[in-house]
PDB file of C-alpha atoms and ligand atoms in Angstrom:
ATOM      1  CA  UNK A   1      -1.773  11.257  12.322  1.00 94.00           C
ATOM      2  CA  UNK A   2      -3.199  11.031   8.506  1.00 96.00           C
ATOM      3  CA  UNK A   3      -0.864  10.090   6.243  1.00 97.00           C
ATOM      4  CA  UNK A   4      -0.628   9.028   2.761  1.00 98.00           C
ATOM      5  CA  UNK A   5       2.028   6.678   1.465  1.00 98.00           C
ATOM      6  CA  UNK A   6       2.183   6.645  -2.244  1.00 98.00           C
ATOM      7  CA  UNK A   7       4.800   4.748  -4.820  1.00 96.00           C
ATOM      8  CA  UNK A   8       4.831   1.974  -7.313  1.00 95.00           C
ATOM      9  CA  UNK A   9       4.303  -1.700  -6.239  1.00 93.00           C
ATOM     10  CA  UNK A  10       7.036  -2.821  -4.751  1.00 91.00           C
ATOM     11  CA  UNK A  11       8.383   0.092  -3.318  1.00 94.00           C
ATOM     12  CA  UNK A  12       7.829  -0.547   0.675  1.00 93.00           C
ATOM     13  CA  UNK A  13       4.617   0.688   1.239  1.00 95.00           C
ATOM     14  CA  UNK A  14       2.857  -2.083   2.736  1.00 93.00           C
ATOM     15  CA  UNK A  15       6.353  -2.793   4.715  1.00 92.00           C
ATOM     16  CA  UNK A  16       6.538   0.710   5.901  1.00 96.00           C
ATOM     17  CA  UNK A  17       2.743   1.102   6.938  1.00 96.00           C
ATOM     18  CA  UNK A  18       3.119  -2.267   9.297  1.00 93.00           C
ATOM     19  CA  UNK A  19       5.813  -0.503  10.763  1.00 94.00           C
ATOM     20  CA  UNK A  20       4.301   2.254  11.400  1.00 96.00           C
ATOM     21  CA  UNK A  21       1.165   0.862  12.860  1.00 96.00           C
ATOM     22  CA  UNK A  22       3.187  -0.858  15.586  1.00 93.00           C
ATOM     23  CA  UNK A  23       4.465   2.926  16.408  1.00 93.00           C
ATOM     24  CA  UNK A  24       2.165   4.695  15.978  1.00 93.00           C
ATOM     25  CA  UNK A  25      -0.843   2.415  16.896  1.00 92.00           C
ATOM     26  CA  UNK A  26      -2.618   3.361  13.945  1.00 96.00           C
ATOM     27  CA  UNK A  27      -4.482   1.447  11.424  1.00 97.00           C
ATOM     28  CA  UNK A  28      -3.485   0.569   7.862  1.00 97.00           C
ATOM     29  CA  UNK A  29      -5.742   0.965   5.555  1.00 97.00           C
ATOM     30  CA  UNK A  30      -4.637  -1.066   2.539  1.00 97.00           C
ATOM     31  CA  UNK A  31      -7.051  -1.170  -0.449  1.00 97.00           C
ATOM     32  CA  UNK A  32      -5.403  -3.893  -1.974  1.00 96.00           C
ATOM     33  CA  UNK A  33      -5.710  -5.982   1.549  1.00 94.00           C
ATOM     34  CA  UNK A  34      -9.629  -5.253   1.243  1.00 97.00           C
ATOM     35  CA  UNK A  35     -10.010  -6.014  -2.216  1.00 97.00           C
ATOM     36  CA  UNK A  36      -8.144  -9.422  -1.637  1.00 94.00           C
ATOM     37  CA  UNK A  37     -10.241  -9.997   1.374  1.00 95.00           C
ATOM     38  CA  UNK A  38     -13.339  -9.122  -0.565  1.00 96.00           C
ATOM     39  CA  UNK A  39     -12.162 -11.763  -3.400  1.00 96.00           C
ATOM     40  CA  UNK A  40     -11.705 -14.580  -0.384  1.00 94.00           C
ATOM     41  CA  UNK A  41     -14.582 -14.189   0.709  1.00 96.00           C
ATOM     42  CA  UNK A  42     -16.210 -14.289  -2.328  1.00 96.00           C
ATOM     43  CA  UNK A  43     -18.280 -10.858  -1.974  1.00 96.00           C
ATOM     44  CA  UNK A  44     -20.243  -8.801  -4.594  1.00 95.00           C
ATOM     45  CA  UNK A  45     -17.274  -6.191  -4.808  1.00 95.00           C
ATOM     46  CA  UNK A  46     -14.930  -9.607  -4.350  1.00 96.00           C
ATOM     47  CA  UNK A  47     -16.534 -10.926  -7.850  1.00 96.00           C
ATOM     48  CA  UNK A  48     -16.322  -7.539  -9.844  1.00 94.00           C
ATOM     49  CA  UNK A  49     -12.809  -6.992  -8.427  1.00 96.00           C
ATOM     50  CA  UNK A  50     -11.110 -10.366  -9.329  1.00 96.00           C
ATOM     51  CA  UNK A  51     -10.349 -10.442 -12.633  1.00 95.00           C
ATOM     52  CA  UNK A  52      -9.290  -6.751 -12.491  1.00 96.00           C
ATOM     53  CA  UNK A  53      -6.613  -7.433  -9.948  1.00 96.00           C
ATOM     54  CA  UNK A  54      -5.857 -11.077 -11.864  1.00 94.00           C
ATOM     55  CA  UNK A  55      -4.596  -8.821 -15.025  1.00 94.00           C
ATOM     56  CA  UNK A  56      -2.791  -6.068 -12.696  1.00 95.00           C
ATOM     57  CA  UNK A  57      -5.386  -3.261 -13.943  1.00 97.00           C
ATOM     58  CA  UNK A  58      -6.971  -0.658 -11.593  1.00 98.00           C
ATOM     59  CA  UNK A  59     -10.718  -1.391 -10.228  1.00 98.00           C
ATOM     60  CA  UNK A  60     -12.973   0.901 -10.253  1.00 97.00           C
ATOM     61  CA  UNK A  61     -12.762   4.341  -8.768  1.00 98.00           C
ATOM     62  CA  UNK A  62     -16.668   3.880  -7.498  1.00 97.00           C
ATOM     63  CA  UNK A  63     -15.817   0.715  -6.146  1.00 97.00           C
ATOM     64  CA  UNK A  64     -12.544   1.714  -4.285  1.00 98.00           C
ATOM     65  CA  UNK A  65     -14.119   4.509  -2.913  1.00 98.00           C
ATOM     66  CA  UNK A  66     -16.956   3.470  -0.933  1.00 96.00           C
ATOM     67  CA  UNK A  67     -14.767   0.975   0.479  1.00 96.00           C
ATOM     68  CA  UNK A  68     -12.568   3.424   1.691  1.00 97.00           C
ATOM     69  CA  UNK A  69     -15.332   5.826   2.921  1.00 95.00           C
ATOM     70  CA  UNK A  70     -16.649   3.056   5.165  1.00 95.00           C
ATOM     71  CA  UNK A  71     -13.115   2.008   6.946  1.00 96.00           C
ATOM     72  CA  UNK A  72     -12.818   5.536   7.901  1.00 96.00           C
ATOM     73  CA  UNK A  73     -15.695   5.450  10.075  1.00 94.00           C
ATOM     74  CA  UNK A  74     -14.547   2.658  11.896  1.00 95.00           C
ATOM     75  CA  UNK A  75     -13.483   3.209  15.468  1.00 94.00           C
ATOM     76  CA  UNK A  76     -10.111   2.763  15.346  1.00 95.00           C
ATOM     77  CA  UNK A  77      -9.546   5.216  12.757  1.00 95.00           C
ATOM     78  CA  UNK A  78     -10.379   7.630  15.221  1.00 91.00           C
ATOM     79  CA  UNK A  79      -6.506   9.049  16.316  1.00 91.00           C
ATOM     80  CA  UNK A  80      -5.436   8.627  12.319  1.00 95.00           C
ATOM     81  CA  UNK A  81      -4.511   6.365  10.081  1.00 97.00           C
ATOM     82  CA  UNK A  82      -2.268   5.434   6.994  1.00 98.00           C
ATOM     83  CA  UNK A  83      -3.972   4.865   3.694  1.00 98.00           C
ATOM     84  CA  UNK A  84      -1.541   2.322   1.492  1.00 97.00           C
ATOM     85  CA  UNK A  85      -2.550   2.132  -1.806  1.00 97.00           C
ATOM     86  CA  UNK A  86      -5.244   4.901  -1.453  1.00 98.00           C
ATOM     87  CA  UNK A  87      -5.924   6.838  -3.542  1.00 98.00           C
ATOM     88  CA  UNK A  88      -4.957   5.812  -7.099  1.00 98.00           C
ATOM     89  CA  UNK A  89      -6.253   8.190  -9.626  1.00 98.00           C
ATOM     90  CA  UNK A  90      -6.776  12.194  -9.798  1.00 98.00           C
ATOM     91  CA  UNK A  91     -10.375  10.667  -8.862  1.00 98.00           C
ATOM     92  CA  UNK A  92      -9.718   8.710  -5.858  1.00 98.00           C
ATOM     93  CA  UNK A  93      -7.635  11.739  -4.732  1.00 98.00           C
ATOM     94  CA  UNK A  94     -10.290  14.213  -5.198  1.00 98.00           C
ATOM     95  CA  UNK A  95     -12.909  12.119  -3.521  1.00 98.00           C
ATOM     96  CA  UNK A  96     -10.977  11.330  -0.678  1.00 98.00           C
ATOM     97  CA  UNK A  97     -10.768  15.438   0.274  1.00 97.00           C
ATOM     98  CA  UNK A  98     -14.601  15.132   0.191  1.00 97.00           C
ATOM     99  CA  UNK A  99     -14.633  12.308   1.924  1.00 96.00           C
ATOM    100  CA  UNK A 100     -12.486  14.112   4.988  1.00 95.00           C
ATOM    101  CA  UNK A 101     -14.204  17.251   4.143  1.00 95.00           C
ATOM    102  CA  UNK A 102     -17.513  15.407   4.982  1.00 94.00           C
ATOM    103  CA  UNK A 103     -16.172  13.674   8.118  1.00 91.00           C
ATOM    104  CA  UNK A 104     -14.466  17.030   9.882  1.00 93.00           C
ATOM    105  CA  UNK A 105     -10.629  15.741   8.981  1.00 93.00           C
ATOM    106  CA  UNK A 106      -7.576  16.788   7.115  1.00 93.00           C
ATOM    107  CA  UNK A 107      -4.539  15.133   6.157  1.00 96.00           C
ATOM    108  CA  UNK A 108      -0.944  15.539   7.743  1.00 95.00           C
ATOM    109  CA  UNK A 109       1.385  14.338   5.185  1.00 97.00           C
ATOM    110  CA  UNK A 110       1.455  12.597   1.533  1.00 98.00           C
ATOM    111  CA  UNK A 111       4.759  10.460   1.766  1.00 98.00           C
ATOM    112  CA  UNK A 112       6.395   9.654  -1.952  1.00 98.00           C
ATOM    113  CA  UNK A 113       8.866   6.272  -1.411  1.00 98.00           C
ATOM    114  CA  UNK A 114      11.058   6.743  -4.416  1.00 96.00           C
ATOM    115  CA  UNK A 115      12.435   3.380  -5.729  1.00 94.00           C
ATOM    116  CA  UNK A 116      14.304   3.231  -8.795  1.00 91.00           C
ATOM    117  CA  UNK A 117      12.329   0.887 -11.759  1.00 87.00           C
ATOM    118  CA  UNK A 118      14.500  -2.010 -12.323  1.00 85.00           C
ATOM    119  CA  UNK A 119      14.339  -2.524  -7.823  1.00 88.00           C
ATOM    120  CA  UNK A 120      10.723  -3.407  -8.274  1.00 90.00           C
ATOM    121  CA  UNK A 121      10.786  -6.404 -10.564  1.00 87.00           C
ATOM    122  CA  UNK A 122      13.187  -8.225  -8.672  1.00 88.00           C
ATOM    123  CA  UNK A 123      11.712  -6.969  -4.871  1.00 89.00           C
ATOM    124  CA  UNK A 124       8.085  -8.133  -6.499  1.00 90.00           C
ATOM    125  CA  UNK A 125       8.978 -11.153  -8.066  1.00 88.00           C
ATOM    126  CA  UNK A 126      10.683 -12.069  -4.789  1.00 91.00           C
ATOM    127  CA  UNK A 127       7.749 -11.202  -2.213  1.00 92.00           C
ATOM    128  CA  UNK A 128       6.195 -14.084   0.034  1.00 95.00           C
ATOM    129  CA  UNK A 129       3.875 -13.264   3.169  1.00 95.00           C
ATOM    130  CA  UNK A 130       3.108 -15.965   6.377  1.00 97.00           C
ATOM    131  CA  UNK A 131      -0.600 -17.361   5.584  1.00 95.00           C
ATOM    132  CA  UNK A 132      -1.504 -17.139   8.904  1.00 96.00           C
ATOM    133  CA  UNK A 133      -0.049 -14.047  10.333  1.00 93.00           C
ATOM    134  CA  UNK A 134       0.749 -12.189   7.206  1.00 90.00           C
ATOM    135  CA  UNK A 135       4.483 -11.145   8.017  1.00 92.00           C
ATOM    136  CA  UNK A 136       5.904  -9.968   4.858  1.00 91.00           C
ATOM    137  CA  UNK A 137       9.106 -12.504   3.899  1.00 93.00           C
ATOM    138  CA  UNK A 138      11.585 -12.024   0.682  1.00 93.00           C
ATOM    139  CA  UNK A 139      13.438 -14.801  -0.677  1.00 94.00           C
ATOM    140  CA  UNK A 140      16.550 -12.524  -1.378  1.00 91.00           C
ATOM    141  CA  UNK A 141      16.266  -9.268   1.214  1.00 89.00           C
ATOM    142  CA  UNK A 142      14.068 -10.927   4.023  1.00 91.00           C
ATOM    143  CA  UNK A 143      14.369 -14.700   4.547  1.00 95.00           C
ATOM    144  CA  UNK A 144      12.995 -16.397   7.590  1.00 97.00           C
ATOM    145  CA  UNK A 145      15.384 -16.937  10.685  1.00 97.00           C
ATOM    146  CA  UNK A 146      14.632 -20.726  10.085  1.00 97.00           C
ATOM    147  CA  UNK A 147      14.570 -21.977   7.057  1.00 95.00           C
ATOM    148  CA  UNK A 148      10.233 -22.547   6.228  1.00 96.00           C
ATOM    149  CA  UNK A 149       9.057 -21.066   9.702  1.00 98.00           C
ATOM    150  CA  UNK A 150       7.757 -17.847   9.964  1.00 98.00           C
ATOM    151  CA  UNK A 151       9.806 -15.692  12.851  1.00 97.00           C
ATOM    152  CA  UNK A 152       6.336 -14.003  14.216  1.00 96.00           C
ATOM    153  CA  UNK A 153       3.950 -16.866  14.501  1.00 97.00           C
ATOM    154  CA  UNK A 154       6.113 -20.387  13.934  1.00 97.00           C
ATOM    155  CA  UNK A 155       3.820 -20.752  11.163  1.00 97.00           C
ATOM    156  CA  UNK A 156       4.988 -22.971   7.840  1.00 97.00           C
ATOM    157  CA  UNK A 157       2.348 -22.204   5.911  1.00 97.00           C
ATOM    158  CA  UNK A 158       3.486 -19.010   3.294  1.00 97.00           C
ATOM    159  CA  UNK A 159       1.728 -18.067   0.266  1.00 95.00           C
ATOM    160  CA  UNK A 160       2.335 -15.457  -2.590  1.00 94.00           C
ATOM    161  CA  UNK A 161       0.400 -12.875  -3.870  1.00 90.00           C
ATOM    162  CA  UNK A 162      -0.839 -13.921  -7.819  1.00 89.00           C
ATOM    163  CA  UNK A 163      -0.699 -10.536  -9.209  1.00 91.00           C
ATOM    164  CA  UNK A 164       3.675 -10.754  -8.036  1.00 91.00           C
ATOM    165  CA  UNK A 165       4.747 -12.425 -11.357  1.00 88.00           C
ATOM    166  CA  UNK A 166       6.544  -9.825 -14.011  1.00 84.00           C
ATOM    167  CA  UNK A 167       4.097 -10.207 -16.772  1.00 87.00           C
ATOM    168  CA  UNK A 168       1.175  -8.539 -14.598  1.00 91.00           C
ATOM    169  CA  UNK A 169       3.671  -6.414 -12.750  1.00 90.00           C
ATOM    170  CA  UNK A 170       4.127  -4.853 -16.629  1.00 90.00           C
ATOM    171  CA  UNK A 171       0.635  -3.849 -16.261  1.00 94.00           C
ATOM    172  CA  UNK A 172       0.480  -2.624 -12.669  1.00 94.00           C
ATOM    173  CA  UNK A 173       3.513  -0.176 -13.379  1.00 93.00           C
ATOM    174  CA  UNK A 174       1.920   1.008 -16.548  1.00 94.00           C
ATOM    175  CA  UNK A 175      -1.216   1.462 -14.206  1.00 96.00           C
ATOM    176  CA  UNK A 176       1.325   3.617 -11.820  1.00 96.00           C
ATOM    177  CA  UNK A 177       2.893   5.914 -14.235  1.00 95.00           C
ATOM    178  CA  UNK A 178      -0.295   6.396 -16.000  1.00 97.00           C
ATOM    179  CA  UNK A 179      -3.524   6.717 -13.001  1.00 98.00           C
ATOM    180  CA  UNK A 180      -0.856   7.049 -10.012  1.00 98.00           C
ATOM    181  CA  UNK A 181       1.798   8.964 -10.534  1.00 97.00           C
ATOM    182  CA  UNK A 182      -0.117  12.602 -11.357  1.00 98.00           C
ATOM    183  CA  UNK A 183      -1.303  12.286  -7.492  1.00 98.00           C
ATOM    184  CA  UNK A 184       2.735  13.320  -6.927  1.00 98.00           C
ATOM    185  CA  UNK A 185       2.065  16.583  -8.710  1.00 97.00           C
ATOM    186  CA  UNK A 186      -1.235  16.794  -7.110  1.00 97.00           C
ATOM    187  CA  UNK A 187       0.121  16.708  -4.174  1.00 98.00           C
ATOM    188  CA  UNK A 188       2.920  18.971  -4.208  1.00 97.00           C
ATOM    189  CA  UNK A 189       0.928  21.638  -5.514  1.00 97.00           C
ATOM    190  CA  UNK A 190      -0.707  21.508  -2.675  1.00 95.00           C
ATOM    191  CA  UNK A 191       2.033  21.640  -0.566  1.00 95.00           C
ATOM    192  CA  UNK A 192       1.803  18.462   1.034  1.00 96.00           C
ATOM    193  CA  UNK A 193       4.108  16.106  -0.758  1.00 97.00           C
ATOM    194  CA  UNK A 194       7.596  14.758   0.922  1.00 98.00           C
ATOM    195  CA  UNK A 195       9.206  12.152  -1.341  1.00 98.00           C
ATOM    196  CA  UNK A 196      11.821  10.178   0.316  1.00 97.00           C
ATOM    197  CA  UNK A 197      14.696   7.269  -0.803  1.00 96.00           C
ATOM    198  CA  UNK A 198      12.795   4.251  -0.844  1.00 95.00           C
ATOM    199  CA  UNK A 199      16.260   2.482  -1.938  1.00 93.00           C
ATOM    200  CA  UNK A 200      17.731   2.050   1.981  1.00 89.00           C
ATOM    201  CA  UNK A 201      17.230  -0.142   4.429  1.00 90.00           C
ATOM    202  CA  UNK A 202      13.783  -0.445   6.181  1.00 92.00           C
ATOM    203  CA  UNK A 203      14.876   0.643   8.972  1.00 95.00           C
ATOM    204  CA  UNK A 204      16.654   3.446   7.903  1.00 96.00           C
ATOM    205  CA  UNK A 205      13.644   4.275   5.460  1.00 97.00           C
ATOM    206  CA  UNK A 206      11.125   3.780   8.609  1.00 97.00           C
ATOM    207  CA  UNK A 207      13.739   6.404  10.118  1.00 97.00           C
ATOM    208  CA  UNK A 208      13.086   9.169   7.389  1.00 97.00           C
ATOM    209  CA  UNK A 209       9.418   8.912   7.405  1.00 97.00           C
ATOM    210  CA  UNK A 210       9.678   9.621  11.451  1.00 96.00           C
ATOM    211  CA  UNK A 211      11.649  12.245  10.315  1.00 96.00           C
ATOM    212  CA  UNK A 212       9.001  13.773   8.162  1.00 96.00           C
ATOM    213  CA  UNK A 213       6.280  12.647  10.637  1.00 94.00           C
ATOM    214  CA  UNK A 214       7.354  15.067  13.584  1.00 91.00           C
ATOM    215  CA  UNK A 215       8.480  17.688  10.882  1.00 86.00           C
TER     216      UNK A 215
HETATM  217  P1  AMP B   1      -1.859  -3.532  -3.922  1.00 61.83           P
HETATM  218  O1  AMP B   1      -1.971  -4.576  -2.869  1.00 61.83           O
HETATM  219  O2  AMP B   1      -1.941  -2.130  -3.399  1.00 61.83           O
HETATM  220  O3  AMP B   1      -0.685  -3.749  -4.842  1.00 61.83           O
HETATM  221  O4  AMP B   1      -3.180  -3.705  -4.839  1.00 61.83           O
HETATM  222  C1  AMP B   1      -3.433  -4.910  -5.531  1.00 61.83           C
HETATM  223  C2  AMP B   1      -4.454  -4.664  -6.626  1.00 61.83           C
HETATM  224  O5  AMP B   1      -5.687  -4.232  -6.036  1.00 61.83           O
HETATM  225  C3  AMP B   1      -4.107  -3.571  -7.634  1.00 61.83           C
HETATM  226  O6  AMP B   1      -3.266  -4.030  -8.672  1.00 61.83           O
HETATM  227  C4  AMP B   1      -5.488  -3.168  -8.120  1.00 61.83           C
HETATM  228  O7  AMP B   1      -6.008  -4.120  -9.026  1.00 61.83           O
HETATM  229  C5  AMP B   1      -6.314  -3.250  -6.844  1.00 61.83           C
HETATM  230  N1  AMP B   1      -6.305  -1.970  -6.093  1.00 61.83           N
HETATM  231  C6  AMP B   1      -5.780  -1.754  -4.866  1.00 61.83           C
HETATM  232  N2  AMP B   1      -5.961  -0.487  -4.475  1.00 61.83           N
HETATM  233  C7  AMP B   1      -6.629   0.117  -5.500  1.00 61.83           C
HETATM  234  C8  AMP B   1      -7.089   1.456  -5.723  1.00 61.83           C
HETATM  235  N3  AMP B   1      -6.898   2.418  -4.808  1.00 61.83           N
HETATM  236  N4  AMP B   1      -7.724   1.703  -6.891  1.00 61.83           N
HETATM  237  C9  AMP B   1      -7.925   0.744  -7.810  1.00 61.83           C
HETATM  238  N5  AMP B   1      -7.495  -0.517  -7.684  1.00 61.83           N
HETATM  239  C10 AMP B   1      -6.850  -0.837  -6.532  1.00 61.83           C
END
């Protein structure tokens, strides 16, 4: 299974994709994760990439790209995988079909979560994740069982993402409408698109992408 999920920030990508990979046992392949990872740690593509993400603006398609390239030939990409955040631009797009071209493999389905605009400010602006395990918290919609303690891993350690504040989420919609959102039309053209209400629950949302998945 090859799937695409594409949507603003904020609309339940990254949520969706970890629930998915616990069905489906397939990776997720979040560019954003990478690039953060990449800044941690402090690499070459870490450096170029921080002050991009800092100011909510896209990095570079060349950059993005190889990064991507080289996760898909990882073993455990072999039975499929879900791309979060991938691809970004009419570029990205077009070099990804290369990319699978190249490397024998074709997509199953581009997956549009539809959230409405004023959602994603407060769903952003609300967003926490467990420092050590990564299990995505909310102070309004998701709050930990006990109060400071992260349900998965009993961590009490959280942090927050600095890009989730509404001043650079401005930018990273802008980014969106303007580099993202021609991928929907892309997409449908080529007969691949299913856009579904990100607005639910997640687990009723999780339920319509299954939906689409066995379609
Ligand atoms: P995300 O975690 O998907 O919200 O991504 C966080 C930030 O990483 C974005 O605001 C961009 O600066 C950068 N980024 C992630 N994926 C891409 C991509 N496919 N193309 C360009 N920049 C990206």
């Amino acid at each position: 299974m090859k799937l695409i999920l594409l949507g603003p920030p904020g609309a339940g990508k990254g949520t969706q994709a970890k629930l998915l990979v616990e069905r489906k046992s397939i990776p997720q392949l979040s560019t954003g994760d990478m690039l953060r990872e990449a800044v941690a740690n402090q690499t070459e593509v870490g450096k170029k990439a921080k002050a991009v993400m800092d100011a909510g603006n896209l990095v570079s398609d060349d950059i993005v790209n190889a990064i991507v390239s080289e996760r898909l030939d990882a073993d455990d990409c072999a039975n499929g995988f879900i791309l979060d955040g991938f691809p970004r631009t009419l570029e990205q797009a077009s070099a990804l079909e290369k990319m699978l071209a190249d490397k024998g493999l074709q997509l199953d389905h581009v997956i549009e979560l539809k959230v409405d605009d004023e959602a994603l400010v407060e769903r952003i602006s609300g967003r926490y994740t467990c420092a050590k395990c990564g299990e995505g918290y909310h102070d309004k919609f998701k709050k930990p069982e006990t109060d400071g303690v992260c349900d998965k891993c009993g961590s009490t350690e959280f942090k927050r993402r600095p890009d989730d504040n509404a001043e650079t989420l401005r930018t990273r919609l802008m980014a969106y409408y303007k580099e993202t959102s021609p991928l929907l039309g892309f997409y449908f053209a080529k007969g691949q698109l299913t856009s579904i209400d990100g607005m639910g629950e997640i687990a009723e949302i999780s339920g319509e992408i299954d939906k689409v998945l066995e379609s």
